Short mmCIF file of C-alpha atoms in Angstrom, two decimals:
data_model
loop_
_atom_site.label_atom_id
_atom_site.label_comp_id
_atom_site.label_asym_id
_atom_site.label_seq_id
_atom_site.Cartn_x
_atom_site.Cartn_y
_atom_site.Cartn_z
CA UNK A 1 9.71 109.15 90.76
CA UNK A 2 12.95 107.07 90.12
CA UNK A 3 10.40 103.75 89.17
CA UNK A 4 8.70 105.90 87.04
CA UNK A 5 11.97 107.04 85.18
CA UNK A 6 12.93 103.71 85.33
CA UNK A 7 9.97 102.30 83.97
CA UNK A 8 10.34 105.07 80.72
CA UNK A 9 13.64 104.18 80.04
CA UNK A 10 12.84 100.49 79.78
CA UNK A 11 9.85 101.28 77.49
CA UNK A 12 12.60 103.42 75.32
CA UNK A 13 14.52 100.47 74.97
CA UNK A 14 11.50 98.35 74.53
CA UNK A 15 10.75 100.94 71.74
CA UNK A 16 14.36 100.72 70.35
CA UNK A 17 14.19 96.93 69.71
CA UNK A 18 10.34 96.74 68.58
CA UNK A 19 12.19 99.08 65.80
CA UNK A 20 14.75 96.80 65.18
CA UNK A 21 12.49 93.80 64.25
CA UNK A 22 10.49 96.11 61.97
CA UNK A 23 13.58 96.98 60.31
CA UNK A 24 14.96 93.86 59.76
CA UNK A 25 11.45 92.80 58.29
CA UNK A 26 11.25 95.30 55.68
CA UNK A 27 8.77 98.56 57.62
CA UNK A 28 11.47 100.96 57.05
CA UNK A 29 8.75 104.35 58.12
CA UNK A 30 7.91 102.24 61.45
CA UNK A 31 11.24 101.35 61.81
CA UNK A 32 11.88 105.46 62.25
CA UNK A 33 9.06 105.97 64.12
CA UNK A 34 10.13 103.26 67.02
CA UNK A 35 13.49 104.53 66.98
CA UNK A 36 13.02 108.14 67.62
CA UNK A 37 10.36 107.54 69.70
CA UNK A 38 12.42 105.43 71.89
CA UNK A 39 15.37 107.47 71.62
CA UNK A 40 12.23 110.58 73.20
CA UNK A 41 11.01 107.77 75.83
CA UNK A 42 14.21 107.17 77.49
CA UNK A 43 16.21 110.62 77.07
CA UNK A 44 12.37 111.42 79.03
CA UNK A 45 13.72 109.04 81.95
CA UNK A 46 17.11 109.94 81.72
CA UNK A 47 16.53 113.55 82.79
CA UNK A 48 13.52 112.36 85.53
CA UNK A 49 16.01 110.40 87.33
CA UNK A 50 19.33 112.39 87.24
CA UNK A 51 16.92 115.16 88.80
CA UNK A 52 15.83 112.96 91.44
CA UNK A 53 19.21 111.69 92.11
CA UNK A 54 20.63 115.44 92.13
CA UNK A 55 17.89 116.00 95.29
#
């Protein structure tokens, strides 16, 4: 489960990077979508990681 959490965190960071690139190209709506989706994905991985480490 620890690796799933780390994969989710990596996916969240990748989503933020995609949002940054889209924002630089001018697509602001997609930037916000990827930004908030990336935060949600990263936080899901973070919560899973904290629960696994607490055991």
